[in-house]
CSV table of C-alpha atoms in Angstrom, one decimal:
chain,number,residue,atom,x,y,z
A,1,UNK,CA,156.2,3.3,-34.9
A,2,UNK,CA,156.8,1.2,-31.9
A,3,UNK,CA,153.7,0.4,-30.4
A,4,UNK,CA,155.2,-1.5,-27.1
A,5,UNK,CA,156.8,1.8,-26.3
A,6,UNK,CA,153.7,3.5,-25.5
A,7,UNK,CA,151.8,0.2,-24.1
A,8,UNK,CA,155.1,-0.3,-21.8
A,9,UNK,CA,153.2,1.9,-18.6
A,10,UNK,CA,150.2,-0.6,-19.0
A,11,UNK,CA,152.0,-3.6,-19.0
A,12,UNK,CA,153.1,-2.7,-15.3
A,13,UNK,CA,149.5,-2.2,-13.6
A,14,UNK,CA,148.1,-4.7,-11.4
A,15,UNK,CA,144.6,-6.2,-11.8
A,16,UNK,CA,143.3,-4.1,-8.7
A,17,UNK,CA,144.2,-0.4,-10.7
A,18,UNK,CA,143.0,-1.6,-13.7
A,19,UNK,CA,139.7,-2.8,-11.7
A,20,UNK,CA,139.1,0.6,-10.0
A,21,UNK,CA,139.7,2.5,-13.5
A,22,UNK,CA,137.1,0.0,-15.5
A,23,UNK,CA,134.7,0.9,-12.9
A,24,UNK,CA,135.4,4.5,-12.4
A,25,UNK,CA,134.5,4.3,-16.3
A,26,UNK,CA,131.5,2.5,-16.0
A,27,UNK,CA,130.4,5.0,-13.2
A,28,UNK,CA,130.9,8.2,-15.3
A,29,UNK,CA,129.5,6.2,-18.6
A,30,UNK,CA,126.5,5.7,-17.0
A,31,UNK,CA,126.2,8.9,-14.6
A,32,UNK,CA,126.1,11.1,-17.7
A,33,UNK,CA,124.0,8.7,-19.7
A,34,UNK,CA,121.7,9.2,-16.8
A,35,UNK,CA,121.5,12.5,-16.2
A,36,UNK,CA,121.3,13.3,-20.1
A,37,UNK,CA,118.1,11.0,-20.5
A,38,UNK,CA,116.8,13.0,-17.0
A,39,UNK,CA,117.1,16.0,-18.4
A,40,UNK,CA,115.3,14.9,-21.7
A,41,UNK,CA,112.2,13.7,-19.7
A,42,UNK,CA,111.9,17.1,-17.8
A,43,UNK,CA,112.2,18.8,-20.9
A,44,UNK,CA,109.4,16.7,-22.6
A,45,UNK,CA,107.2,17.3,-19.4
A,46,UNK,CA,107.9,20.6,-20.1
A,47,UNK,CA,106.3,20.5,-23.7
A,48,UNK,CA,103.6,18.0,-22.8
A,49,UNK,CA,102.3,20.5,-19.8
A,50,UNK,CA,101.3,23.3,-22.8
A,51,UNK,CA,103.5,25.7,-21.1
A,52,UNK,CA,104.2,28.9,-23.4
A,53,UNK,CA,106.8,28.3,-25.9
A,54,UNK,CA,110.1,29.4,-24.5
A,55,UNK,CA,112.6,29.6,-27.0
A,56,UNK,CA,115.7,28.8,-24.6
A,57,UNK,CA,114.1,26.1,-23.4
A,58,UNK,CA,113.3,24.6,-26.9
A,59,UNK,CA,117.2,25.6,-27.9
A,60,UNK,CA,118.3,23.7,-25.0
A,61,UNK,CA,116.2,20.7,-25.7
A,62,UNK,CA,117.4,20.7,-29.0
A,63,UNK,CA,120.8,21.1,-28.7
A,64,UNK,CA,120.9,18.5,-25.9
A,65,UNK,CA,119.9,16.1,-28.6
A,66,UNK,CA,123.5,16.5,-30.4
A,67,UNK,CA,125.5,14.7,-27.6
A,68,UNK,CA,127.2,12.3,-29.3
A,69,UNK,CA,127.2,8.8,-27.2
A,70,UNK,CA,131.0,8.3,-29.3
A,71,UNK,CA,132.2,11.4,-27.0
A,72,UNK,CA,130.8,9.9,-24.0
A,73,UNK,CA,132.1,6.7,-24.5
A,74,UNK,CA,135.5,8.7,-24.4
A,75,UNK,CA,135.0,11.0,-21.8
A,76,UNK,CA,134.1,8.0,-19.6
A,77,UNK,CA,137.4,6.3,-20.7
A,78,UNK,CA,139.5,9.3,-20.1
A,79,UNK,CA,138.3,9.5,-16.6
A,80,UNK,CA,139.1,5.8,-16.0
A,81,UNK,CA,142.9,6.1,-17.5
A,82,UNK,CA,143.0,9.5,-15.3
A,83,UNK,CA,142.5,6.7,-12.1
A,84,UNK,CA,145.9,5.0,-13.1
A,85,UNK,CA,149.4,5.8,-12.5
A,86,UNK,CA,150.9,7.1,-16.0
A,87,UNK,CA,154.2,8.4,-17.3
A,88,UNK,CA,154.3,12.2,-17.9
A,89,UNK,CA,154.2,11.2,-21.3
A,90,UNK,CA,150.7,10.0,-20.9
A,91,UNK,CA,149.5,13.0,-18.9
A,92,UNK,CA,150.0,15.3,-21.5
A,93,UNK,CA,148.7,13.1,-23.8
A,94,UNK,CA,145.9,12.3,-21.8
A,95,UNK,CA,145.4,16.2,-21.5
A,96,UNK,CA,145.5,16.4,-25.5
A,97,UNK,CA,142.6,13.9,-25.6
A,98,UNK,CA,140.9,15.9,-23.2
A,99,UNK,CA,141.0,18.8,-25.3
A,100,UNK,CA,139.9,17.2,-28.4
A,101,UNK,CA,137.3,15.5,-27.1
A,102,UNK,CA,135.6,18.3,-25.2
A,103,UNK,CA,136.3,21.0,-28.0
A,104,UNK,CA,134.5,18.4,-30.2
A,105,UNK,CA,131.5,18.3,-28.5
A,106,UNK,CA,131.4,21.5,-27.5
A,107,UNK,CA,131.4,22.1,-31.6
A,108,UNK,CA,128.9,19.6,-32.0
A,109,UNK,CA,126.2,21.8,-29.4
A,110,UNK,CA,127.6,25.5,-31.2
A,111,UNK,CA,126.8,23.9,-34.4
A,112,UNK,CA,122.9,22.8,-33.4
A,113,UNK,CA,122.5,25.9,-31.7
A,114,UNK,CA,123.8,27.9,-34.6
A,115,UNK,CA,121.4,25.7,-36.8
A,116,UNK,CA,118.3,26.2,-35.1
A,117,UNK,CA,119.1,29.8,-33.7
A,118,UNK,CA,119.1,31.3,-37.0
A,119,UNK,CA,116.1,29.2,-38.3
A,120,UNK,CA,114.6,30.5,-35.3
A,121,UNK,CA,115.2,34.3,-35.8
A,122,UNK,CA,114.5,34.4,-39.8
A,123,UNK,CA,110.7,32.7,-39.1
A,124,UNK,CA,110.2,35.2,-36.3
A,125,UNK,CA,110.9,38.1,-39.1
A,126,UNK,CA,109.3,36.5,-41.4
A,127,UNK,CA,105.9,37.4,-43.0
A,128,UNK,CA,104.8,33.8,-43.5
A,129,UNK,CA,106.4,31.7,-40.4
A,130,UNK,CA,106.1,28.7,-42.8
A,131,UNK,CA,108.0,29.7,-45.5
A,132,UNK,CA,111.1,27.6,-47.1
A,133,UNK,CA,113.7,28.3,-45.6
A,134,UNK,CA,115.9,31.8,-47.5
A,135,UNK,CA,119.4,32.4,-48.7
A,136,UNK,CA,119.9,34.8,-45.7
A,137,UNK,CA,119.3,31.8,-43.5
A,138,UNK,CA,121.5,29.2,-45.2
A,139,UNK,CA,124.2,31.3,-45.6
A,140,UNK,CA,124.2,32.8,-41.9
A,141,UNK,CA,124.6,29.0,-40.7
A,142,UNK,CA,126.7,28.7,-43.2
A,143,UNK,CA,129.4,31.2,-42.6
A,144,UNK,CA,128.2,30.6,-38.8
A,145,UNK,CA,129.2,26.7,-38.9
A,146,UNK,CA,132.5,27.6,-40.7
A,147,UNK,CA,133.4,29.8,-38.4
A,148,UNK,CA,132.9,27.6,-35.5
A,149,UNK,CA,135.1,24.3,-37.2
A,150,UNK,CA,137.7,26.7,-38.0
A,151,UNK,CA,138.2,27.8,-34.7
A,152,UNK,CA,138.1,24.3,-32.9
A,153,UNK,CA,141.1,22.8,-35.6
A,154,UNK,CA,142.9,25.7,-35.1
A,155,UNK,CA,142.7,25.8,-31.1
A,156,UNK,CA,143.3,21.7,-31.6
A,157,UNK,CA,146.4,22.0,-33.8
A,158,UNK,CA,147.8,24.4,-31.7
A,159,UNK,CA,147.0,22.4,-27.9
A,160,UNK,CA,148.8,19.6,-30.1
A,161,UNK,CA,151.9,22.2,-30.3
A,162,UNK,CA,151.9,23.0,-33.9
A,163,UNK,CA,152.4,26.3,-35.2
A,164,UNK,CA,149.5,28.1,-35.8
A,165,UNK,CA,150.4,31.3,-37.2
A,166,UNK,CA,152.3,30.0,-39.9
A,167,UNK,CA,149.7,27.5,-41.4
A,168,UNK,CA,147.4,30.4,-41.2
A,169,UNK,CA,149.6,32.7,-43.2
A,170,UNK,CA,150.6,30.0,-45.5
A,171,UNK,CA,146.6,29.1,-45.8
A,172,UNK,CA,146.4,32.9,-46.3
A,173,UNK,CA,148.6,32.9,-49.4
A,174,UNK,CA,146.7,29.9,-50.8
A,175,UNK,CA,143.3,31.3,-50.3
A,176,UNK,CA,144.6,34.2,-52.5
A,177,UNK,CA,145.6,32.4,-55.1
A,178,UNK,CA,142.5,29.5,-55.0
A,179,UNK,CA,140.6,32.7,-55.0
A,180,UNK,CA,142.1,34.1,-58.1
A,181,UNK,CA,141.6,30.3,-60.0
A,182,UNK,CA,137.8,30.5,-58.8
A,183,UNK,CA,136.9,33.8,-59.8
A,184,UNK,CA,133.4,32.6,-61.6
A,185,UNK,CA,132.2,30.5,-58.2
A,186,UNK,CA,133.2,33.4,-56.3
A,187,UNK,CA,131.2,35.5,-58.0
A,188,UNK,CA,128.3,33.2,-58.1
A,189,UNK,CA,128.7,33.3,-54.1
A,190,UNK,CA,129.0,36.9,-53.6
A,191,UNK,CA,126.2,37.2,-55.7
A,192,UNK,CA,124.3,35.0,-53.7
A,193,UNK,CA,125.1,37.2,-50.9
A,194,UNK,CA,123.8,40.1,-53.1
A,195,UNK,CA,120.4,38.0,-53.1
A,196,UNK,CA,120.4,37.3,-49.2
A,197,UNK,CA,121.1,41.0,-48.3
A,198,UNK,CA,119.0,43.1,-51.1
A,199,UNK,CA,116.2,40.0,-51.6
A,200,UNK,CA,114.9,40.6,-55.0
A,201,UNK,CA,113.1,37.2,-54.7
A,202,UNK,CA,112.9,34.3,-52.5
A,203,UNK,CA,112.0,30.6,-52.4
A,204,UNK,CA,108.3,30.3,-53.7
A,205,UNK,CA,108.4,33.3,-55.7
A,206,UNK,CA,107.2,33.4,-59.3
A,207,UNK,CA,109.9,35.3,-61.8
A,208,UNK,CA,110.5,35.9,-64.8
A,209,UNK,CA,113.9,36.6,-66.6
A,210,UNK,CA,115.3,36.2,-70.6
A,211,UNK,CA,113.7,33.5,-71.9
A,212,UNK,CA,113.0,32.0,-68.3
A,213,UNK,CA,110.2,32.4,-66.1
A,214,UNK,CA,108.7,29.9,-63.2
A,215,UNK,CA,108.9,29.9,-59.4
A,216,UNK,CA,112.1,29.6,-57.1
A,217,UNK,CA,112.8,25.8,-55.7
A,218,UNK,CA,116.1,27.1,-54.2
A,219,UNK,CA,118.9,29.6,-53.6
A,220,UNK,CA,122.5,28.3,-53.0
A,221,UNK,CA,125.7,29.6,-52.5
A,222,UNK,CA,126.3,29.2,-56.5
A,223,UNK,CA,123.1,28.5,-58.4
A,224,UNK,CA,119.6,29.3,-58.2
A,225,UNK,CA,116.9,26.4,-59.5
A,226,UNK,CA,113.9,27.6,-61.3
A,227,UNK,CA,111.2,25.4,-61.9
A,228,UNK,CA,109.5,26.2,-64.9
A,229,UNK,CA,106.3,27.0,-66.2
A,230,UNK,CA,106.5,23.8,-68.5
A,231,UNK,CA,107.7,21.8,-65.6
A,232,UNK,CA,111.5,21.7,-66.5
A,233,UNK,CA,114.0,22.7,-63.6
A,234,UNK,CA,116.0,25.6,-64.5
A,235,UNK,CA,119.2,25.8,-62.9
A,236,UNK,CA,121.3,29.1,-63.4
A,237,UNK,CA,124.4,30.8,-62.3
A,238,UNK,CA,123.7,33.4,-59.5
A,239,UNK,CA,125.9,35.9,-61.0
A,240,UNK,CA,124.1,35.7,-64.5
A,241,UNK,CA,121.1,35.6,-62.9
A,242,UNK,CA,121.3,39.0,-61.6
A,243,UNK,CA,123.0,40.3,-64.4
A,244,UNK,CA,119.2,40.1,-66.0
A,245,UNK,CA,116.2,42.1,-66.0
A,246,UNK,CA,114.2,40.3,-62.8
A,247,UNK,CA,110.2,40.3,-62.7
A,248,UNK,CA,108.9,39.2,-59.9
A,249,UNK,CA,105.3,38.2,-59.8
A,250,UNK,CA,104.5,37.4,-56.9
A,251,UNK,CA,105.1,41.3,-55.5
A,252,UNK,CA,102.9,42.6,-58.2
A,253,UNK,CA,99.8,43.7,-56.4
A,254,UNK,CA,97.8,44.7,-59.3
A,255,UNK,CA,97.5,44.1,-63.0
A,256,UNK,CA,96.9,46.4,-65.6
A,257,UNK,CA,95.5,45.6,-68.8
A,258,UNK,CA,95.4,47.1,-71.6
A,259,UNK,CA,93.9,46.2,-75.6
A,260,UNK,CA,91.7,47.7,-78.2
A,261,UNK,CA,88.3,46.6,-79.9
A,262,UNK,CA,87.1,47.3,-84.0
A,263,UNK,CA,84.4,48.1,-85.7
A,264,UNK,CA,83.3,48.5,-88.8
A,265,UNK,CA,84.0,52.7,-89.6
A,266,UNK,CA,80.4,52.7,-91.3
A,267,UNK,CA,79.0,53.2,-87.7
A,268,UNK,CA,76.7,56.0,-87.2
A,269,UNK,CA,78.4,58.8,-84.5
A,270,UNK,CA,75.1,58.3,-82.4
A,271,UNK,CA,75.8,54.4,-82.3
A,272,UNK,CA,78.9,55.1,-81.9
A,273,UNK,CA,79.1,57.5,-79.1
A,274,UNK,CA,77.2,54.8,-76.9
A,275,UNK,CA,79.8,52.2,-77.0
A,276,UNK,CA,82.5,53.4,-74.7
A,277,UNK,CA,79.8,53.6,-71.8
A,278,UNK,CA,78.4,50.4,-72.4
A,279,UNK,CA,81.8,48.5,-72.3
A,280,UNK,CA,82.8,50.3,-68.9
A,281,UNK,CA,79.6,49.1,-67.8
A,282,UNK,CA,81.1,45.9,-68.7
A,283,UNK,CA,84.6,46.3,-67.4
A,284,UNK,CA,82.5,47.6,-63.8
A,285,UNK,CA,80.5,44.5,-63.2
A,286,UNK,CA,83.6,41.9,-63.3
A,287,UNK,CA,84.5,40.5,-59.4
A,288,UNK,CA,87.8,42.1,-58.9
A,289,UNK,CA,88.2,44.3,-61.5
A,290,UNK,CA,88.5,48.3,-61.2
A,291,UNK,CA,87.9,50.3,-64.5
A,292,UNK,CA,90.1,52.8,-65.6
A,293,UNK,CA,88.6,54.1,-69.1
A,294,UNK,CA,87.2,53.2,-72.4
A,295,UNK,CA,87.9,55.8,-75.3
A,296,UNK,CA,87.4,55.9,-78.7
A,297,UNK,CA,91.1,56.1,-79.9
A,298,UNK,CA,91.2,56.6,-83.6
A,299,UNK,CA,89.1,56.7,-86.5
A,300,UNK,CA,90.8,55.2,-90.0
A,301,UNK,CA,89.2,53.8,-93.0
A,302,UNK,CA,89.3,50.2,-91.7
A,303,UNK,CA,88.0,50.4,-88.7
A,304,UNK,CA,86.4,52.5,-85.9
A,305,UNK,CA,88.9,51.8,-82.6
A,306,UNK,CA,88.5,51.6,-78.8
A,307,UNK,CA,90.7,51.1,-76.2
A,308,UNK,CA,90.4,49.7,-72.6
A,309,UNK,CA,91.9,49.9,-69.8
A,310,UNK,CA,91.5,48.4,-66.1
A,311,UNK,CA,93.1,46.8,-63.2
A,312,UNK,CA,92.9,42.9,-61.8
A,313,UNK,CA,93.2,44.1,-58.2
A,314,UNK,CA,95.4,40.8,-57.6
A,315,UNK,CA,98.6,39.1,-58.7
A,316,UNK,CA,96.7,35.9,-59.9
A,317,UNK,CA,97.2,35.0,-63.8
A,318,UNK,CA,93.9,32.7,-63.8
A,319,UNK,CA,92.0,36.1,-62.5
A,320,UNK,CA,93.6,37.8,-65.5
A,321,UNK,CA,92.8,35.6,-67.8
A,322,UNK,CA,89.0,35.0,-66.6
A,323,UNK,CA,88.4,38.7,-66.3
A,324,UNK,CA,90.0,39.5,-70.1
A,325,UNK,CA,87.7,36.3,-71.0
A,326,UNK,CA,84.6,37.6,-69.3
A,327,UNK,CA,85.4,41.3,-70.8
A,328,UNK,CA,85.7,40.6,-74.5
A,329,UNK,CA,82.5,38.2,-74.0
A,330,UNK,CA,80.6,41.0,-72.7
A,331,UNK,CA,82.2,43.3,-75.4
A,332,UNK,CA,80.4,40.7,-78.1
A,333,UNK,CA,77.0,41.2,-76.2
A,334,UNK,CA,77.6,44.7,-76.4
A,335,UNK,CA,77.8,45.1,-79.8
A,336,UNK,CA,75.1,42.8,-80.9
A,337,UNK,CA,72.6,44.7,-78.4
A,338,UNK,CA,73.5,47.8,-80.5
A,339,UNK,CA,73.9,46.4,-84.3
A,340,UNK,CA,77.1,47.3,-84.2
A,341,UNK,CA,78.8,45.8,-86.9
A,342,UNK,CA,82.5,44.4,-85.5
A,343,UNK,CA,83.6,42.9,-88.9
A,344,UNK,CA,86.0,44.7,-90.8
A,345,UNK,CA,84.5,46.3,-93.9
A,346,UNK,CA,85.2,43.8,-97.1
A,347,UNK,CA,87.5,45.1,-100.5
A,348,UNK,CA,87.2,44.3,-103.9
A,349,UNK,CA,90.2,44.9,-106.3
A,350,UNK,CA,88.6,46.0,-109.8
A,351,UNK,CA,90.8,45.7,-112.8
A,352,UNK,CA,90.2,47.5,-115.6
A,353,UNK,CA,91.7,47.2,-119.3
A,354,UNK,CA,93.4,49.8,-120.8
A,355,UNK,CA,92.4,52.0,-123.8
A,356,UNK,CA,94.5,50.3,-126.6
A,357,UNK,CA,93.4,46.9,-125.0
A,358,UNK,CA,90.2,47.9,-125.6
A,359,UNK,CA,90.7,48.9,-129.2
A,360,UNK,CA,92.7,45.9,-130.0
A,361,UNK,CA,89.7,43.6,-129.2
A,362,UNK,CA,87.0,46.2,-131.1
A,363,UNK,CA,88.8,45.4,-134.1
A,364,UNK,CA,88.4,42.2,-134.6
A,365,UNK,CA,84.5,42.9,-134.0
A,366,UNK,CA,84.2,45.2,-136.4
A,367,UNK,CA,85.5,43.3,-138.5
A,368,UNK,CA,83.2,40.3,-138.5
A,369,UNK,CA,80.4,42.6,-138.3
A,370,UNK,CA,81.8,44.1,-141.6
A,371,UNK,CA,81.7,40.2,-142.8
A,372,UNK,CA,78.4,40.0,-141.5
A,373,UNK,CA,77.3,42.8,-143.7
């Protein structure tokens, strides 16, 4: 490439030009850089006053904050080179620049305000305002922020004079074949997509699948990370995930339990009919705990058996656990109130020898007796 070429139009400008551009440069430099920092102390004043939240005005702020001092810089340059006298050439070039430069920026504010627009919008539908942040969220800015790059390269090639519609039918008939080599991570993302749209679970959530079970550290666009009930991280395909049975804890808004108690079948039927009222009387006095019934369910030769049955009116696994605890603890006062016996009744195995056994060892006692004699 021959650089003096293109420096030739410089070469010919006299100190005064060059002057008048350096400070027309300066001027717009620092103009901007002024009214940028003006319009970031207004917006603080704003927020220091206590004002009600305004979500424009917090979008604005924040967007604001993505100026990027590098575009600036070359906006300021671009208005000092548009104060000399330049080939054609230049002009369009300088036009190109122009382009780029205020396309980038541009791109830089769409992509904040796509950012903070959708985190915006998913907390104000959200139960909890301070949840982690969902699939539904990252893959909105996601597909958002894509869709915004795309568009800017494109526009850019084509201010540039490149031809736009066959790259994009020639990066259509890669796309279809880069699909067809990634068919697993595609369906890992469109199964993330499934998760965003039909939300079986989100971050925090506790869940349960084969073999698996622990709360949801994350969602992306191919995997899902499980953290573990043993403290492990669990990281899993999104497609296989779904492919599973999915319990999901957290939702549950009651618990049922269910298990039986034994007693010895000896039991009196007067003794025996008291027990299922004093164990619901039981079940009844636990915090938090609705009883459903207590029944005598069978009667067997081992053992006379009762079943339970009541609810933990919340999701909590320590509540469960205390309440089942405090239950069959009551269940043992129950019974020794009453002189119920709980043990299992004991066997005994007797063995018996048979008749010619027997007469095998008479013999020889008849016979010493017969000595005896």
């Amino acid at each position: 490439m021959n650089i003096q070429r293109y420096l030739t139009p410089f070469t010919n400008l006299d100190g005064e030009e060059l002057m008048v551009a350096a400070a027309a440069a300066a001027i717009t430099f620092c103009a901007i850089y002024g009214v940028l920092r003006l319009l970031r102390r207004r917006l603080c004043k704003h927020d220091a006053a206590g004002r009600p939240d305004r979500p424009a005005v917090q979008l604005f702020k924040e967007t604001l904050n993505r100026t990027s001092l590098l575009a600036v810089l070359a906006i300021s340059l671009l208005v000092g080179l548009k104060m000399l006298e330049l080939p054609t050439l230049w002009e369009d070039r300088l036009g190109h620049l122009w382009f780029i430069v205020l396309g980038f920026q541009l791109v830089l504010y769409l992509d904040r305000a796509a950012t903070l627009g959708a985190r915006r919008y998913f907390r104000h539908h959200s139960e909890n305002p301070d949840s982690p942040t969902t699939v539904a969220n990252t893959l909105m800015v996601w597909a958002l922020k894509t869709t915004v790059w795309v568009i800017f390269l494109l526009a850019a090639l084509s201010n540039l004079g490149i031809n736009v519609s066959a790259l994009v039918a020639s990066l259509g008939i890669g796309g279809i074949a880069v699909a067809l080599a990634v068919q697993n991570v595609l369906g890992d993302l469109f199964a993330s997509l499934a998760i965003a749209v039909d939300k079986p679970f989100e971050v925090g959530d506790s869940i349960a699948i084969t073999n698996v079970s622990g709360t949801v550290e994350h969602v992306g666009l191919k995997t899902t990370r499980i953290r573990a009930d043993s403290g492990e991280q669990i990281i899993i395909g999104n497609a296989e995930l779904l492919k599973n049975v999915v319990r999901n804890y957290k939702r549950m808004q009651n618990r049922r339990v269910q298990f039986s108690l034994r007693i010895n079948p000896a039991t009196p039927a007067a003794l025996a009919a008291k027990i299922p009222d004093a164990l619901k009387a039981v079940v009844e006095r636990q915090p938090d705990v609705r009883a459903d019934r207590v029944h005598l369910k069978s009667i067997t030769q081992d053992a006379l058996e009762y079943e339970l049955v009541f609810y933990i009116l919340n999701s909590s696994y320590a509540n469960f656990m205390n309440a089942q605890q405090a239950v069959l603890l009551g269940a043992l006062e129950v019974f020794s109130e009453l002189g119920v016996d709980a043990n299992a009744p004991t066997r005994r195995l007797l063995f018996e020898k048979g008749v010619q056994a027997a007469n095998e060892t008479e013999q020889p006692e008849r016979h010493l007796a017969a000595r005896a004699h």
